[in-house]
Tab-separated table of C-alpha atoms in Angstrom:
chain	number	residue	atom	x	y	z
Z	1090	MET	CA	59.969	66.589	87.799
Z	1091	ASP	CA	57.791	69.324	86.291
Z	1092	GLU	CA	60.244	72.182	86.759
Z	1093	LEU	CA	63.765	73.013	87.839
Z	1094	ARG	CA	64.516	75.378	90.684
Z	1095	LEU	CA	67.609	77.421	89.922
Z	1096	THR	CA	69.379	80.211	91.760
Z	1097	VAL	CA	70.336	82.795	89.155
Z	1098	ASN	CA	72.418	85.759	90.376
Z	1099	GLY	CA	71.082	85.183	93.857
Z	1100	GLU	CA	67.401	84.928	92.881
Z	1101	ILE	CA	65.245	81.807	92.641
Z	1102	ARG	CA	63.987	81.058	89.144
Z	1103	THR	CA	62.225	78.113	87.586
Z	1104	ALA	CA	62.889	76.403	84.277
Z	1105	THR	CA	61.653	73.353	82.436
Z	1106	PRO	CA	63.681	70.142	82.600
Z	1107	GLY	CA	66.225	69.968	79.789
Z	1108	THR	CA	66.833	73.720	79.753
Z	1109	THR	CA	70.311	74.565	78.462
Z	1110	VAL	CA	72.416	77.583	79.291
Z	1111	SER	CA	71.657	79.071	75.873
Z	1112	ALA	CA	67.932	78.596	76.410
Z	1113	LEU	CA	68.082	80.166	79.873
Z	1114	LEU	CA	69.855	83.261	78.541
Z	1115	ALA	CA	67.371	83.568	75.701
Z	1116	ALA	CA	64.409	83.266	78.072
Z	1117	MET	CA	65.879	86.021	80.261
Z	1118	GLY	CA	66.634	88.323	77.329
Z	1119	VAL	CA	70.365	88.364	78.041
Z	1120	ASP	CA	72.763	89.105	75.187
Z	1121	PRO	CA	75.037	86.028	75.177
Z	1122	ALA	CA	77.845	87.918	73.481
Z	1123	ARG	CA	78.417	90.116	76.542
Z	1124	VAL	CA	78.270	87.678	79.448
Z	1125	ALA	CA	80.054	84.747	81.019
Z	1126	VAL	CA	78.256	81.986	82.894
Z	1127	GLU	CA	79.278	80.002	85.939
Z	1128	ARG	CA	77.490	76.970	87.387
Z	1129	ASN	CA	78.167	75.991	90.978
Z	1130	GLN	CA	81.371	78.090	90.873
Z	1131	ASP	CA	82.680	76.400	87.730
Z	1132	VAL	CA	82.917	78.377	84.479
Z	1133	ILE	CA	80.793	76.917	81.680
Z	1134	PRO	CA	82.734	77.281	78.398
Z	1135	ARG	CA	80.798	79.340	75.871
Z	1136	ARG	CA	81.156	76.686	73.181
Z	1137	THR	CA	79.151	74.219	75.320
Z	1138	TRP	CA	76.193	76.462	76.175
Z	1139	SER	CA	73.837	74.921	73.634
Z	1140	GLU	CA	74.444	71.435	75.081
Z	1141	ALA	CA	75.011	72.301	78.776
Z	1142	THR	CA	71.807	71.101	80.452
Z	1143	LEU	CA	70.922	72.603	83.823
Z	1144	ALA	CA	69.948	70.520	86.833
Z	1145	ASP	CA	67.607	71.147	89.733
Z	1146	GLY	CA	69.352	73.144	92.451
Z	1147	ASP	CA	72.055	74.589	90.200
Z	1148	CYS	CA	73.481	77.947	91.270
Z	1149	ILE	CA	74.051	80.076	88.187
Z	1150	GLU	CA	76.053	83.302	88.000
Z	1151	ILE	CA	75.750	85.472	84.899
Z	1152	VAL	CA	78.385	88.199	84.881
Z	1153	ALA	CA	79.443	91.101	82.694
Z	1154	PHE	CA	81.886	93.960	82.829
Z	1155	ILE	CA	80.934	97.202	84.583
Z	1156	GLY	CA	82.729	100.499	85.048
Z	1157	GLY	CA	85.776	100.076	87.251
Z	1158	GLY	CA	89.264	101.292	87.912
Z	1159	SER	CA	91.364	102.293	90.874
Z	1160	GLY	CA	92.399	105.669	75.609
Z	1161	GLY	CA	89.411	106.931	74.025
Z	1162	GLY	CA	92.670	107.519	72.566
Z	1163	SER	CA	92.628	108.200	68.930
Z	1164	GLY	CA	95.670	105.993	68.648
Z	1165	ASP	CA	97.746	109.100	67.978
Z	1166	LEU	CA	100.526	110.253	70.257
Z	1167	PRO	CA	99.661	113.053	72.710
Z	1168	ALA	CA	100.300	116.569	71.499
Z	1169	GLY	CA	103.947	117.545	71.378
Z	1170	ARG	CA	105.291	113.985	71.195
Z	1171	SER	CA	107.205	112.269	68.467
Z	1172	ASP	CA	107.398	108.526	68.093
Z	1173	ASP	CA	110.939	107.925	69.357
Z	1174	GLY	CA	110.335	104.332	70.371
Z	1175	ASP	CA	109.690	105.092	74.056
Z	1176	PHE	CA	106.832	102.647	74.581
Z	1177	LEU	CA	105.256	101.150	77.665
Z	1178	VAL	CA	105.832	97.411	77.233
Z	1179	ILE	CA	103.689	94.964	79.223
Z	1180	GLY	CA	103.782	91.252	78.545
Z	1181	GLY	CA	105.392	91.851	75.183
Z	1182	ARG	CA	102.734	94.359	74.082
Z	1183	LYS	CA	103.642	97.967	73.269
Z	1184	PHE	CA	101.562	100.993	74.226
Z	1185	LYS	CA	102.183	104.624	73.289
Z	1186	SER	CA	100.294	106.032	76.264
Z	1187	ARG	CA	101.556	105.540	79.815
Z	1188	LEU	CA	98.256	106.639	81.335
Z	1189	LEU	CA	95.855	103.831	82.287
Z	1190	VAL	CA	92.303	104.810	83.234
Z	1191	GLY	CA	89.249	103.293	84.852
Z	1192	THR	CA	85.673	103.412	83.623
Z	1193	GLY	CA	83.760	103.834	86.889
Z	1194	LYS	CA	82.162	106.793	88.706
Z	1195	TYR	CA	81.290	108.883	85.658
Z	1196	ARG	CA	77.902	110.579	85.671
Z	1197	THR	CA	76.974	109.092	82.302
Z	1198	LEU	CA	78.367	106.580	79.852
Z	1199	GLU	CA	78.780	109.416	77.356
Z	1200	GLU	CA	80.926	111.407	79.777
Z	1201	GLY	CA	83.051	108.345	80.464
Z	1202	ARG	CA	83.516	107.666	76.761
Z	1203	GLU	CA	84.657	111.229	76.069
Z	1204	ALA	CA	86.951	111.362	79.104
Z	1205	ILE	CA	88.657	108.157	78.021
Z	1206	ARG	CA	89.064	109.533	74.521
Z	1207	ARG	CA	90.622	112.778	75.745
Z	1208	SER	CA	92.950	110.969	78.143
Z	1209	GLY	CA	94.616	109.198	75.238
Z	1210	ALA	CA	94.749	106.019	77.330
Z	1211	GLU	CA	95.150	102.736	75.506
Z	1212	ILE	CA	94.550	100.490	78.534
Z	1213	VAL	CA	91.147	100.775	80.213
Z	1214	THR	CA	90.095	98.894	83.344
Z	1215	VAL	CA	86.684	97.317	83.928
Z	1216	ALA	CA	85.297	95.342	86.842
Z	1217	LEU	CA	83.323	92.099	86.659
Z	1218	ARG	CA	79.905	91.909	88.346
Z	1219	ARG	CA	76.592	90.083	88.116
Z	1220	VAL	CA	74.797	91.207	84.999
Z	1221	ASP	CA	71.808	93.531	85.343
Z	1222	LEU	CA	69.020	91.430	83.873
Z	1223	THR	CA	67.110	94.477	82.642
Z	1224	PRO	CA	66.835	93.937	78.857
Z	1225	GLY	CA	68.580	96.552	76.741
Z	1226	LYS	CA	70.404	98.282	79.591
Z	1227	PRO	CA	73.618	100.005	78.365
Z	1228	ASN	CA	76.902	98.288	79.116
Z	1229	VAL	CA	80.233	99.860	80.051
Z	1230	LEU	CA	81.770	98.208	76.994
Z	1231	ASP	CA	79.819	100.782	75.004
Z	1232	THR	CA	82.280	103.421	76.259
Z	1233	ILE	CA	85.347	101.562	74.979
Z	1234	ASP	CA	86.667	101.531	71.434
Z	1235	ARG	CA	87.878	97.945	71.216
Z	1236	THR	CA	89.828	98.712	68.038
Z	1237	ARG	CA	92.013	101.271	69.851
Z	1238	GLN	CA	91.860	100.377	73.548
Z	1239	THR	CA	92.860	97.284	75.453
Z	1240	ILE	CA	90.461	96.151	78.169
Z	1241	LEU	CA	92.077	95.370	81.518
Z	1242	PRO	CA	89.679	93.265	83.640
Z	1243	ASN	CA	89.997	94.152	87.318
Z	1244	THR	CA	89.280	91.877	90.290
Z	1245	ALA	CA	88.086	94.884	92.335
Z	1246	GLY	CA	85.972	93.869	95.314
Z	1247	CYS	CA	87.598	90.465	95.755
Z	1248	THR	CA	88.768	89.744	99.295
Z	1249	THR	CA	90.344	86.313	98.870
Z	1250	ALA	CA	92.766	84.738	96.441
Z	1251	GLU	CA	90.070	82.253	95.433
Z	1252	GLU	CA	87.604	85.015	94.510
Z	1253	ALA	CA	90.218	86.828	92.451
Z	1254	ILE	CA	91.243	83.680	90.569
Z	1255	ARG	CA	87.604	82.839	89.880
Z	1256	THR	CA	86.966	86.371	88.574
Z	1257	CYS	CA	89.922	86.213	86.195
Z	1258	ARG	CA	88.735	82.900	84.813
Z	1259	LEU	CA	85.304	84.399	84.147
Z	1260	ALA	CA	86.919	87.411	82.466
Z	1261	ARG	CA	88.810	85.052	80.177
Z	1262	GLU	CA	85.553	83.285	79.323
Z	1263	LEU	CA	84.087	86.664	78.296
Z	1264	GLY	CA	86.549	86.629	75.431
Z	1265	ILE	CA	88.887	89.288	76.804
Z	1266	ALA	CA	92.627	88.712	76.468
Z	1267	ASP	CA	94.592	87.275	79.388
Z	1268	LEU	CA	95.835	90.673	80.623
Z	1269	VAL	CA	94.331	91.197	84.103
Z	1270	LYS	CA	94.671	93.606	87.006
Z	1271	LEU	CA	94.851	91.567	90.203
Z	1272	GLU	CA	93.356	93.229	93.267
Z	1273	VAL	CA	92.650	91.452	96.579
Z	1274	ILE	CA	91.371	93.826	99.243
Z	1275	GLY	CA	92.425	93.150	102.833
Z	1276	ASP	CA	90.636	95.963	104.688
Z	1277	GLU	CA	87.227	97.494	103.920
Z	1278	ARG	CA	87.980	100.898	105.396
Z	1279	THR	CA	91.349	101.643	103.838
Z	1280	LEU	CA	90.936	99.340	100.825
Z	1281	PHE	CA	94.563	98.367	101.324
Z	1282	PRO	CA	95.469	95.191	99.430
Z	1283	ASP	CA	96.103	91.841	101.120
Z	1284	GLY	CA	99.726	91.118	100.205
Z	1285	PRO	CA	99.902	87.370	100.932
Z	1286	ALA	CA	96.572	86.698	99.191
Z	1287	THR	CA	97.648	88.779	96.191
Z	1288	LEU	CA	100.884	86.828	95.909
Z	1289	GLU	CA	99.025	83.505	96.218
Z	1290	ALA	CA	96.574	84.453	93.456
Z	1291	ALA	CA	99.351	85.819	91.240
Z	1292	ARG	CA	101.252	82.539	91.331
Z	1293	VAL	CA	98.171	80.567	90.283
Z	1294	LEU	CA	97.171	82.987	87.526
Z	1295	VAL	CA	100.665	83.192	86.038
Z	1296	LYS	CA	100.749	79.387	85.841
Z	1297	GLU	CA	97.413	79.496	84.023
Z	1298	GLY	CA	98.841	81.803	81.377
Z	1299	PHE	CA	97.477	85.148	82.542
Z	1300	THR	CA	99.476	88.359	82.163
Z	1301	VAL	CA	99.145	89.630	85.715
Z	1302	LEU	CA	99.361	93.241	86.920
Z	1303	PRO	CA	98.975	93.151	90.722
Z	1304	TYR	CA	97.848	96.084	92.864
Z	1305	CYS	CA	99.895	96.120	96.069
Z	1306	MET	CA	101.222	98.227	98.916
Z	1307	ASP	CA	104.404	100.225	98.313
Z	1308	ASP	CA	106.382	97.378	99.862
Z	1309	PRO	CA	109.726	96.678	98.143
Z	1310	ILE	CA	109.866	93.089	99.440
Z	1311	LEU	CA	106.386	92.205	98.205
Z	1312	ALA	CA	107.049	93.944	94.881
Z	1313	ARG	CA	110.111	91.761	94.370
Z	1314	LYS	CA	108.185	88.590	95.246
Z	1315	LEU	CA	105.418	89.491	92.791
Z	1316	GLU	CA	108.009	90.047	90.083
Z	1317	ASP	CA	109.673	86.719	90.930
Z	1318	ALA	CA	106.246	85.062	90.673
Z	1319	GLY	CA	106.127	86.089	87.021
Z	1320	CYS	CA	103.954	89.217	87.116
Z	1321	ALA	CA	104.330	91.350	83.986
Z	1322	ALA	CA	104.235	94.592	85.984
Z	1323	VAL	CA	103.801	95.638	89.613
Z	1324	MET	CA	101.324	98.343	90.648
Z	1325	PRO	CA	102.042	99.842	94.085
Z	1326	LEU	CA	99.626	102.399	95.475
Z	1327	ALA	CA	100.532	106.062	95.934
Z	1328	ALA	CA	97.868	106.462	98.631
Z	1329	PRO	CA	94.531	104.794	99.507
Z	1330	ILE	CA	92.131	104.237	96.592
Z	1331	GLY	CA	90.139	107.368	95.818
Z	1332	SER	CA	91.865	109.445	98.513
Z	1333	GLY	CA	93.524	111.929	96.159
Z	1334	LEU	CA	96.416	112.287	98.595
Z	1335	GLY	CA	99.111	111.833	95.972
Z	1336	ILE	CA	102.379	109.989	96.546
Z	1337	ARG	CA	102.778	109.576	100.304
Z	1338	ASN	CA	106.022	107.618	100.275
Z	1339	PRO	CA	108.257	108.420	97.290
Z	1340	TYR	CA	111.209	106.766	99.015
Z	1341	ASN	CA	109.644	103.307	98.984
Z	1342	LEU	CA	108.767	103.788	95.342
Z	1343	ARG	CA	112.374	104.704	94.610
Z	1344	ILE	CA	113.577	101.498	96.305
Z	1345	ILE	CA	111.058	99.441	94.303
Z	1346	LEU	CA	112.164	101.138	91.085
Z	1347	GLU	CA	115.828	100.568	91.869
Z	1348	HIS	CA	115.438	96.788	91.891
Z	1349	ALA	CA	112.551	96.228	89.461
Z	1350	LYS	CA	113.045	94.531	86.115
Z	1351	VAL	CA	109.376	94.892	85.140
Z	1352	PRO	CA	107.333	98.087	84.697
Z	1353	ILE	CA	106.257	99.802	87.937
Z	1354	ILE	CA	102.893	101.513	87.532
Z	1355	VAL	CA	101.519	103.744	90.288
Z	1356	ASP	CA	97.964	102.699	91.062
Z	1357	ALA	CA	95.560	104.539	93.399
Z	1358	GLY	CA	95.697	107.777	95.337
Z	1359	VAL	CA	96.490	110.245	92.545
Z	1360	GLY	CA	94.519	113.464	92.993
Z	1361	THR	CA	95.702	115.922	90.381
Z	1362	ALA	CA	98.059	116.348	87.459
Z	1363	SER	CA	101.126	117.172	89.566
Z	1364	ASP	CA	100.782	113.818	91.369
Z	1365	ALA	CA	100.931	112.010	88.035
Z	1366	ALA	CA	103.926	114.051	86.932
Z	1367	VAL	CA	105.803	113.290	90.169
Z	1368	ALA	CA	105.203	109.556	89.730
Z	1369	MET	CA	106.597	109.692	86.213
Z	1370	GLU	CA	109.554	111.861	87.249
Z	1371	LEU	CA	110.502	109.211	89.812
Z	1372	GLY	CA	110.850	106.759	86.937
Z	1373	CYS	CA	107.542	104.907	87.107
Z	1374	ALA	CA	106.509	103.336	83.826
Z	1375	GLY	CA	102.921	104.558	84.049
Z	1376	VAL	CA	100.055	105.732	86.214
Z	1377	LEU	CA	96.597	104.185	86.627
Z	1378	MET	CA	93.716	106.346	87.857
Z	1379	ASN	CA	89.949	106.600	87.903
Z	1380	THR	CA	88.568	108.827	90.673
Z	1381	ALA	CA	91.018	111.657	89.975
Z	1382	ILE	CA	89.433	112.102	86.542
Z	1383	ALA	CA	85.846	110.947	87.071
Z	1384	GLY	CA	85.492	112.839	90.359
Z	1385	ALA	CA	86.891	116.140	89.082
Z	1386	ARG	CA	84.610	119.133	88.664
Z	1387	ASP	CA	85.295	118.916	84.926
Z	1388	PRO	CA	86.289	115.291	84.139
Z	1389	LEU	CA	86.956	116.011	80.475
Z	1390	MET	CA	89.387	118.813	81.220
Z	1391	MET	CA	91.065	116.731	83.946
Z	1392	ALA	CA	91.498	113.845	81.497
Z	1393	GLU	CA	93.471	116.169	79.247
Z	1394	ALA	CA	95.495	117.477	82.193
Z	1395	MET	CA	96.413	113.952	83.280
Z	1396	ARG	CA	97.363	112.989	79.736
Z	1397	ASP	CA	99.746	115.930	79.468
Z	1398	ALA	CA	101.131	115.483	83.001
Z	1399	VAL	CA	102.111	111.881	82.324
Z	1400	VAL	CA	103.835	112.910	79.088
Z	1401	ALA	CA	105.657	115.814	80.788
Z	1402	GLY	CA	106.748	113.683	83.730
Z	1403	ARG	CA	108.116	110.996	81.462
Z	1404	LEU	CA	110.049	113.517	79.370
Z	1405	ALA	CA	111.464	115.127	82.517
Z	1406	PHE	CA	112.617	111.745	83.822
Z	1407	ARG	CA	114.332	110.915	80.558
Z	1408	ALA	CA	115.886	114.372	80.292
Z	1409	GLY	CA	117.395	114.171	83.786
Z	1410	ARG	CA	116.782	116.893	86.337
Z	1411	ILE	CA	119.530	119.178	87.658
Z	1412	PRO	CA	120.991	118.343	91.098
Z	1413	ARG	CA	119.411	119.999	94.123
Z	1414	LYS	CA	121.702	122.535	95.778
Z	1415	LEU	CA	121.452	124.465	99.002
Z	1416	TYR	CA	122.779	127.722	97.559
Z	1417	ALA	CA	122.173	129.637	94.339
Z	1418	THR	CA	124.139	129.129	91.157
Z	1419	ALA	CA	124.117	132.000	88.712
Z	1420	SER	CA	122.472	131.273	85.387
Z	1421	SER	CA	124.196	134.137	83.588
Z	1422	PRO	CA	127.992	134.224	83.030
Z	1423	LEU	CA	129.925	136.408	85.476
Z	1424	ASP	CA	132.689	137.300	83.016
Z	1425	GLY	CA	132.490	140.754	81.422
Z	1426	LEU	CA	130.462	142.435	84.147
Z	1427	ILE	CA	130.433	146.252	83.969
Z	1428	ASP	CA	132.581	147.806	86.720
């Protein structure tokens, strides 16, 4: 055989017999440090690339992280806070910021980098997609300070448990830690998650050692099942992804919070700072957002607003609000009034 016929990211390519994965990447000008490779739907471990010989008819997928979501942080606490030990704890890891942000939809990588920095977020979501084979094209990882921010791979776009599991395995091969956001979409129009498929994927991923954060409906029963499956946190939506409608059903969230023993993080539907504050005042452990910041008229200013709203909402929850009353209660003492 004079040449191999391969399908690489959906396109037919030829290679000489004996070509290895490393040689294929080099011939295509792909930076091996930033990609993962799959052959016929099986991940090829990075350590074997120099010996992994390709065969005629192989289907190769080369993937990398792109902007995605549903802390440029300096590592310092947001303004006005003191370190009193009130951390967000996920899978045994502590985070000062309770705001999680996505990396998609920004007009430029520079804008995304600065918005993340101003948000103070320490957990940043990215999606996994086929790599753009254009040599030298910027990568979303350029917007993330890996020394200060934790990358949260997201299975956005997956519609089956199998796709989500496969995506997480590829993310692990990219050298990212085992913390993953699990998202299995059940409806293209609403982008509502598929509960049974999410639960199925969660059970498999937990067994494989992943720290799983599943995106789900605000369903107390499903939330409990995901927790029982071993998920490190549960992430119910506030409203449909990107809708900006805010929290549509605070009562379901309250029921979920009442029974949860893991962090509950509101994911999707936040539109403005007050939405984030309300979520935190209910007792949620954090808020994840992307469109609310990236789609704002001034994303950098909105990133700051969201940072402060999450802090204020958390402080208000811990402080304890006054009871709601139908009638007024005087703030000033009534004794000693002038006759």
